[in-house]
Amino acid sequence: MRWNLTLAAIAAALAAPAIANDSEAEWAVGGLVLKANGDISMDKEDLYLSAEEVRVDYVYTNHASEDRDVVIAFPLPALPLQDGWYDYNYPDWDWLGFETRVNGEKVGYEVHDRAIIGARDVTDLVKAEGLPLEWFRDGSPAQLLEGMDGARREHLVKLGLLRQAESWLEPAWQVQRHYLRVQTFPAGKSVRVSHRYKPLTGGSVGGALMPEVRNNPEWSPLPEYRQRYCVDDSILAGLDRRMKPSKPGHVVYYSETWLGYVLSSGANWRGPIKDFRLVIDKGSTDNLVSFCMDGVTKIGPTQFEVRRTDFEPKGDLDVLILQFTEVED
């Protein structure tokens, strides 16, 4: 399918789930969706992940006999992430410093923020109800609902904009930022595309993997950590060793950083990713890192590498980084 759409033509219809890899965008009823492209291959993906920076470099080739102009979408993870407690230290999205280069030259893009509940775009509904799109930046759910009478709350619950969370109500929507551009892929030629940005990370201040928590017979978070991050016994042993203070009168605390990256959209292009390289940097030699990938090689004091040929990503990537701090008790 050839493209002659401008970015302005799709500004009001962004309803795709969170994607980190580039993917072609298609205008369809219900908003922007990501679809497979049978003409353009992803020949190379070189991905670097750390808590401080994401760098990803692609090489694409257009195998068609004519140029292809396609709308490229690069959505960031939706906020707030809804499977745990997260600390947001970002004054605004621009803090991420998102940058795209094509064949080494910096290019522009359009930015669109949308409110989503699952795959449903509720941006217009949120605005019509006079609610702040980025409610989580203005305080807690309690602050948002302060002074709101029962009838108003019930109305918003019926609309699906408020949901029950344990003993309180909270907004049901997340906010997703989309970077969009029209990319030309010349016939029979390759194009290099690079992205750089500071990632959105979640985290917690210790506790979940402490022996007294993970070995709790009534409830343990360990099965989820094993499934999501492939935490194995060596990671647990390393954590237990690091929790022992080096000096009398000292105590060690640990914290967690959670980093996610969506790989699955890389399968939207023609054929598998011919040359895939992943480097994960845990940031400090004292840190521990765990993630679900086979064939991991340590290539530096803090860096771990995975290489694949003809790689077809089936799922996405979650990275757990454990940090340790020793202080006087």
CSV table of C-alpha atoms in Angstrom, one decimal:
chain,number,residue,atom,x,y,z
A,1,MET,CA,0.0,0.0,0.0
A,2,ARG,CA,1.5,3.4,-1.0
A,3,TRP,CA,1.3,6.3,1.4
A,4,ASN,CA,0.5,9.9,0.5
A,5,LEU,CA,-0.8,10.9,4.0
A,6,THR,CA,0.6,13.8,6.0
A,7,LEU,CA,1.3,13.4,9.7
A,8,ALA,CA,-1.5,16.0,10.4
A,9,ALA,CA,-4.0,13.6,8.9
A,10,ILE,CA,-3.4,11.0,11.6
A,11,ALA,CA,-2.9,13.4,14.6
A,12,ALA,CA,-6.3,12.6,16.2
A,13,ALA,CA,-6.2,8.8,16.0
A,14,LEU,CA,-3.5,7.2,17.9
A,15,ALA,CA,-4.7,4.1,19.7
A,16,ALA,CA,-1.9,1.5,19.3
A,17,PRO,CA,-0.4,-0.4,22.2
A,18,ALA,CA,3.1,0.6,23.5
A,19,ILE,CA,5.8,-0.2,21.0
A,20,ALA,CA,9.5,0.5,21.2
A,21,ASN,CA,10.7,-0.9,17.9
A,22,ASP,CA,9.9,1.1,14.8
A,23,SER,CA,6.9,-0.2,12.9
A,24,GLU,CA,4.9,0.9,9.9
A,25,ALA,CA,1.7,2.7,10.7
A,26,GLU,CA,-1.6,2.3,8.9
A,27,TRP,CA,-4.7,4.6,8.9
A,28,ALA,CA,-7.7,2.5,9.8
A,29,VAL,CA,-11.1,2.8,11.5
A,30,GLY,CA,-10.4,3.1,15.2
A,31,GLY,CA,-7.0,4.8,14.9
A,32,LEU,CA,-3.4,4.2,14.1
A,33,VAL,CA,-2.5,0.5,13.9
A,34,LEU,CA,0.8,-1.2,13.2
A,35,LYS,CA,1.0,-3.6,10.3
A,36,ALA,CA,3.4,-5.9,8.5
A,37,ASN,CA,5.3,-4.5,5.5
A,38,GLY,CA,6.1,-7.0,2.7
A,39,ASP,CA,8.6,-4.8,0.8
A,40,ILE,CA,10.9,-3.5,3.5
A,41,SER,CA,13.3,-5.7,5.5
A,42,MET,CA,15.0,-4.9,8.8
A,43,ASP,CA,18.5,-6.0,7.9
A,44,LYS,CA,20.1,-5.0,11.2
A,45,GLU,CA,19.1,-3.9,14.7
A,46,ASP,CA,21.7,-2.8,17.3
A,47,LEU,CA,20.0,-2.2,20.6
A,48,TYR,CA,21.7,-0.8,23.8
A,49,LEU,CA,19.6,-0.7,27.0
A,50,SER,CA,20.5,0.9,30.3
A,51,ALA,CA,18.7,2.8,33.0
A,52,GLU,CA,20.3,6.0,31.7
A,53,GLU,CA,20.0,5.6,27.9
A,54,VAL,CA,18.4,3.7,25.1
A,55,ARG,CA,20.2,3.6,21.7
A,56,VAL,CA,18.9,1.7,18.8
A,57,ASP,CA,20.3,1.6,15.3
A,58,TYR,CA,18.5,0.0,12.3
A,59,VAL,CA,19.3,-0.7,8.7
A,60,TYR,CA,16.3,-1.2,6.4
A,61,THR,CA,16.2,-2.2,2.7
A,62,ASN,CA,13.3,-1.5,0.3
A,63,HIS,CA,13.1,-4.5,-2.0
A,64,ALA,CA,10.3,-2.9,-4.1
A,65,SER,CA,10.9,-1.5,-7.6
A,66,GLU,CA,9.6,1.9,-6.5
A,67,ASP,CA,10.0,4.2,-3.5
A,68,ARG,CA,7.9,3.7,-0.5
A,69,ASP,CA,6.7,6.6,1.7
A,70,VAL,CA,5.4,5.2,5.0
A,71,VAL,CA,4.2,6.7,8.2
A,72,ILE,CA,6.5,5.4,11.0
A,73,ALA,CA,5.3,5.3,14.6
A,74,PHE,CA,7.5,5.0,17.6
A,75,PRO,CA,5.3,4.9,20.7
A,76,LEU,CA,6.8,5.1,24.2
A,77,PRO,CA,5.5,3.0,27.1
A,78,ALA,CA,2.2,4.2,28.4
A,79,LEU,CA,2.1,6.0,31.7
A,80,PRO,CA,1.5,5.3,34.5
A,81,LEU,CA,2.6,1.7,34.3
A,82,GLN,CA,-0.1,-0.2,36.1
A,83,ASP,CA,1.5,-3.3,37.5
A,84,GLY,CA,3.4,-1.8,40.5
A,85,TRP,CA,4.5,1.4,42.2
A,86,TYR,CA,6.5,3.7,40.1
A,87,ASP,CA,8.4,6.9,40.8
A,88,TYR,CA,8.2,9.6,38.2
A,89,ASN,CA,11.0,12.1,38.3
A,90,TYR,CA,10.3,13.5,34.8
A,91,PRO,CA,9.2,17.2,34.6
A,92,ASP,CA,7.8,16.5,31.1
A,93,TRP,CA,8.2,14.2,28.2
A,94,ASP,CA,10.9,16.4,26.6
A,95,TRP,CA,13.1,15.3,29.5
A,96,LEU,CA,13.5,12.1,27.6
A,97,GLY,CA,15.5,13.9,24.9
A,98,PHE,CA,14.1,11.7,22.1
A,99,GLU,CA,16.2,12.1,18.9
A,100,THR,CA,15.9,10.4,15.5
A,101,ARG,CA,18.6,10.4,12.7
A,102,VAL,CA,18.2,9.0,9.2
A,103,ASN,CA,21.5,8.2,7.4
A,104,GLY,CA,23.3,10.3,10.1
A,105,GLU,CA,21.1,13.4,9.7
A,106,LYS,CA,18.8,14.5,12.5
A,107,VAL,CA,15.2,14.6,11.4
A,108,GLY,CA,12.0,16.1,12.8
A,109,TYR,CA,8.9,14.3,14.0
A,110,GLU,CA,5.4,15.1,15.3
A,111,VAL,CA,4.5,14.4,18.9
A,112,HIS,CA,1.0,13.2,19.9
A,113,ASP,CA,-0.1,12.3,23.5
A,114,ARG,CA,-3.2,10.1,23.8
A,115,ALA,CA,-5.2,8.7,26.7
A,116,ILE,CA,-5.8,4.9,26.3
A,117,ILE,CA,-7.6,2.2,28.2
A,118,GLY,CA,-6.2,-1.1,26.8
A,119,ALA,CA,-6.5,-0.6,23.0
A,120,ARG,CA,-9.3,2.0,23.4
A,121,ASP,CA,-8.5,5.7,22.7
A,122,VAL,CA,-10.4,7.9,25.3
A,123,THR,CA,-8.5,11.1,24.7
A,124,ASP,CA,-11.6,13.0,23.5
A,125,LEU,CA,-13.7,11.6,26.4
A,126,VAL,CA,-11.1,12.7,29.0
A,127,LYS,CA,-11.0,16.2,27.6
A,128,ALA,CA,-14.8,16.4,27.3
A,129,GLU,CA,-15.1,15.6,31.0
A,130,GLY,CA,-12.6,18.3,31.9
A,131,LEU,CA,-10.1,15.9,33.4
A,132,PRO,CA,-6.3,16.4,33.1
A,133,LEU,CA,-4.8,14.1,30.5
A,134,GLU,CA,-1.5,13.5,32.5
A,135,TRP,CA,-3.3,13.3,35.9
A,136,PHE,CA,-0.4,11.4,37.5
A,137,ARG,CA,1.9,14.5,37.1
A,138,ASP,CA,-0.4,16.6,39.2
A,139,GLY,CA,-0.5,14.4,42.3
A,140,SER,CA,-2.2,11.3,43.6
A,141,PRO,CA,-5.6,9.9,42.5
A,142,ALA,CA,-7.0,11.2,45.8
A,143,GLN,CA,-5.9,14.8,44.9
A,144,LEU,CA,-7.6,14.5,41.5
A,145,LEU,CA,-10.9,13.3,43.1
A,146,GLU,CA,-10.8,15.8,46.0
A,147,GLY,CA,-14.0,17.7,46.1
A,148,MET,CA,-15.7,15.5,43.5
A,149,ASP,CA,-19.2,14.6,44.7
A,150,GLY,CA,-20.6,11.0,44.5
A,151,ALA,CA,-22.8,11.6,41.5
A,152,ARG,CA,-19.8,12.9,39.5
A,153,ARG,CA,-17.7,9.9,40.5
A,154,GLU,CA,-20.4,7.4,39.6
A,155,HIS,CA,-20.8,9.1,36.2
A,156,LEU,CA,-17.0,8.7,35.5
A,157,VAL,CA,-17.1,5.1,36.7
A,158,LYS,CA,-19.9,4.4,34.2
A,159,LEU,CA,-17.9,6.0,31.5
A,160,GLY,CA,-15.0,3.7,32.4
A,161,LEU,CA,-12.7,6.6,33.2
A,162,LEU,CA,-12.5,5.7,36.9
A,163,ARG,CA,-11.9,2.2,38.3
A,164,GLN,CA,-11.9,0.6,41.7
A,165,ALA,CA,-8.4,0.0,43.1
A,166,GLU,CA,-8.6,-1.9,46.4
A,167,SER,CA,-10.4,0.6,48.7
A,168,TRP,CA,-10.1,3.7,46.4
A,169,LEU,CA,-11.0,5.0,43.0
A,170,GLU,CA,-8.3,6.0,40.5
A,171,PRO,CA,-8.2,7.1,36.8
A,172,ALA,CA,-8.4,4.1,34.5
A,173,TRP,CA,-6.5,5.6,31.5
A,174,GLN,CA,-2.8,5.7,30.7
A,175,VAL,CA,-1.1,8.3,28.6
A,176,GLN,CA,1.0,7.3,25.6
A,177,ARG,CA,3.3,9.5,23.7
A,178,HIS,CA,3.8,8.8,19.9
A,179,TYR,CA,6.6,10.1,17.8
A,180,LEU,CA,5.5,10.1,14.1
A,181,ARG,CA,7.2,10.9,10.8
A,182,VAL,CA,6.9,10.1,7.1
A,183,GLN,CA,9.9,8.0,6.0
A,184,THR,CA,10.9,7.6,2.4
A,185,PHE,CA,12.5,4.2,1.5
A,186,PRO,CA,14.2,4.5,-1.9
A,187,ALA,CA,13.6,1.6,-4.3
A,188,GLY,CA,16.3,-1.0,-4.0
A,189,LYS,CA,18.3,0.9,-1.4
A,190,SER,CA,19.1,0.7,2.3
A,191,VAL,CA,18.3,3.4,4.9
A,192,ARG,CA,19.9,3.8,8.4
A,193,VAL,CA,17.7,4.9,11.2
A,194,SER,CA,18.8,5.7,14.8
A,195,HIS,CA,16.9,6.6,17.9
A,196,ARG,CA,18.3,7.9,21.2
A,197,TYR,CA,16.4,8.7,24.4
A,198,LYS,CA,16.4,8.4,28.2
A,199,PRO,CA,14.1,5.5,29.1
A,200,LEU,CA,11.1,5.5,31.3
A,201,THR,CA,12.0,3.2,34.2
A,202,GLY,CA,10.0,1.9,37.1
A,203,GLY,CA,11.4,0.6,40.4
A,204,SER,CA,11.0,0.0,44.1
A,205,VAL,CA,13.0,0.4,47.2
A,206,GLY,CA,13.9,-3.2,48.1
A,207,GLY,CA,11.8,-5.8,49.8
A,208,ALA,CA,10.4,-8.1,47.1
A,209,LEU,CA,13.3,-10.5,46.8
A,210,MET,CA,14.5,-10.4,50.4
A,211,PRO,CA,14.5,-13.9,51.9
A,212,GLU,CA,11.8,-13.2,54.4
A,213,VAL,CA,9.5,-12.0,51.6
A,214,ARG,CA,10.3,-14.4,48.8
A,215,ASN,CA,10.1,-17.4,51.1
A,216,ASN,CA,6.8,-16.3,52.6
A,217,PRO,CA,4.6,-19.5,52.6
A,218,GLU,CA,1.4,-17.4,52.3
A,219,TRP,CA,2.4,-15.3,49.3
A,220,SER,CA,5.7,-14.9,47.4
A,221,PRO,CA,6.5,-12.6,44.5
A,222,LEU,CA,9.3,-14.9,43.4
A,223,PRO,CA,7.2,-16.9,40.8
A,224,GLU,CA,6.4,-13.6,39.0
A,225,TYR,CA,10.1,-12.5,39.1
A,226,ARG,CA,11.1,-15.8,37.7
A,227,GLN,CA,8.7,-15.6,34.8
A,228,ARG,CA,9.1,-11.9,34.0
A,229,TYR,CA,12.8,-11.5,34.5
A,230,CYS,CA,14.1,-15.1,34.6
A,231,VAL,CA,15.5,-14.6,38.1
A,232,ASP,CA,17.4,-17.8,38.9
A,233,ASP,CA,19.0,-19.1,42.1
A,234,SER,CA,22.4,-17.5,41.2
A,235,ILE,CA,20.8,-14.0,41.2
A,236,LEU,CA,19.2,-14.8,44.6
A,237,ALA,CA,22.5,-16.0,46.0
A,238,GLY,CA,24.2,-12.9,44.7
A,239,LEU,CA,21.6,-10.7,46.4
A,240,ASP,CA,22.0,-12.6,49.7
A,241,ARG,CA,25.7,-12.1,49.6
A,242,ARG,CA,25.5,-8.4,48.9
A,243,MET,CA,23.0,-7.9,51.7
A,244,LYS,CA,25.7,-8.8,54.3
A,245,PRO,CA,27.4,-5.6,55.5
A,246,SER,CA,31.2,-5.3,55.2
A,247,LYS,CA,31.6,-3.6,58.6
A,248,PRO,CA,30.0,-4.0,62.0
A,249,GLY,CA,27.3,-1.5,62.7
A,250,HIS,CA,26.4,-1.1,59.0
A,251,VAL,CA,23.3,-2.2,57.1
A,252,VAL,CA,22.8,-2.8,53.4
A,253,TYR,CA,19.7,-1.8,51.5
A,254,TYR,CA,18.8,-2.8,47.9
A,255,SER,CA,16.5,-1.2,45.3
A,256,GLU,CA,15.1,-2.4,42.0
A,257,THR,CA,15.0,-0.7,38.6
A,258,TRP,CA,12.6,-2.1,36.0
A,259,LEU,CA,13.3,-1.5,32.3
A,260,GLY,CA,11.1,-2.7,29.5
A,261,TYR,CA,11.4,-2.7,25.7
A,262,VAL,CA,9.0,-4.0,23.1
A,263,LEU,CA,10.8,-6.2,20.6
A,264,SER,CA,7.8,-7.9,19.0
A,265,SER,CA,7.0,-5.1,16.5
A,266,GLY,CA,10.3,-5.8,14.9
A,267,ALA,CA,8.5,-8.8,13.3
A,268,ASN,CA,6.3,-6.4,11.3
A,269,TRP,CA,8.9,-6.1,8.5
A,270,ARG,CA,9.7,-8.4,5.6
A,271,GLY,CA,11.3,-11.5,6.9
A,272,PRO,CA,13.3,-11.9,10.1
A,273,ILE,CA,15.8,-9.4,11.5
A,274,LYS,CA,18.9,-10.5,9.7
A,275,ASP,CA,21.4,-9.3,12.2
A,276,PHE,CA,20.3,-8.6,15.8
A,277,ARG,CA,22.5,-7.4,18.6
A,278,LEU,CA,21.4,-6.5,22.1
A,279,VAL,CA,23.7,-5.0,24.8
A,280,ILE,CA,22.4,-4.5,28.3
A,281,ASP,CA,24.4,-2.4,30.7
A,282,LYS,CA,23.7,-2.8,34.4
A,283,GLY,CA,25.4,0.5,35.3
A,284,SER,CA,27.7,-0.6,38.1
A,285,THR,CA,29.8,-3.6,38.8
A,286,ASP,CA,28.1,-3.9,42.2
A,287,ASN,CA,24.7,-4.2,40.6
A,288,LEU,CA,23.0,-7.4,39.5
A,289,VAL,CA,20.9,-7.8,36.3
A,290,SER,CA,18.5,-10.4,35.1
A,291,PHE,CA,16.5,-10.8,31.9
A,292,CYS,CA,15.1,-13.5,29.7
A,293,MET,CA,17.4,-14.2,26.8
A,294,ASP,CA,19.5,-17.2,25.8
A,295,GLY,CA,23.1,-17.0,24.7
A,296,VAL,CA,24.1,-14.1,26.9
A,297,THR,CA,27.8,-13.2,26.9
A,298,LYS,CA,29.6,-10.8,29.3
A,299,ILE,CA,31.5,-8.3,27.1
A,300,GLY,CA,32.6,-5.8,29.8
A,301,PRO,CA,32.5,-5.1,33.6
A,302,THR,CA,28.8,-4.0,33.3
A,303,GLN,CA,27.7,-5.1,29.8
A,304,PHE,CA,26.1,-8.2,28.5
A,305,GLU,CA,25.6,-9.1,24.8
A,306,VAL,CA,23.1,-11.2,22.9
A,307,ARG,CA,23.6,-11.9,19.1
A,308,ARG,CA,21.1,-13.4,16.8
A,309,THR,CA,21.0,-14.1,13.1
A,310,ASP,CA,17.6,-14.2,11.3
A,311,PHE,CA,15.9,-13.2,14.6
A,312,GLU,CA,12.1,-13.3,14.8
A,313,PRO,CA,11.1,-11.7,18.1
A,314,LYS,CA,8.2,-13.5,19.7
A,315,GLY,CA,7.8,-11.4,22.8
A,316,ASP,CA,9.1,-8.3,24.6
A,317,LEU,CA,12.0,-7.7,27.0
A,318,ASP,CA,11.9,-6.9,30.7
A,319,VAL,CA,15.1,-6.1,32.5
A,320,LEU,CA,15.6,-6.2,36.3
A,321,ILE,CA,18.6,-4.3,37.8
A,322,LEU,CA,19.3,-4.6,41.5
A,323,GLN,CA,21.3,-1.9,43.3
A,324,PHE,CA,22.9,-2.0,46.7
A,325,THR,CA,23.7,0.7,49.2
A,326,GLU,CA,25.7,0.2,52.5
A,327,VAL,CA,25.2,2.8,55.2
A,328,GLU,CA,25.9,3.1,58.9
A,329,ASP,CA,23.0,1.8,61.0
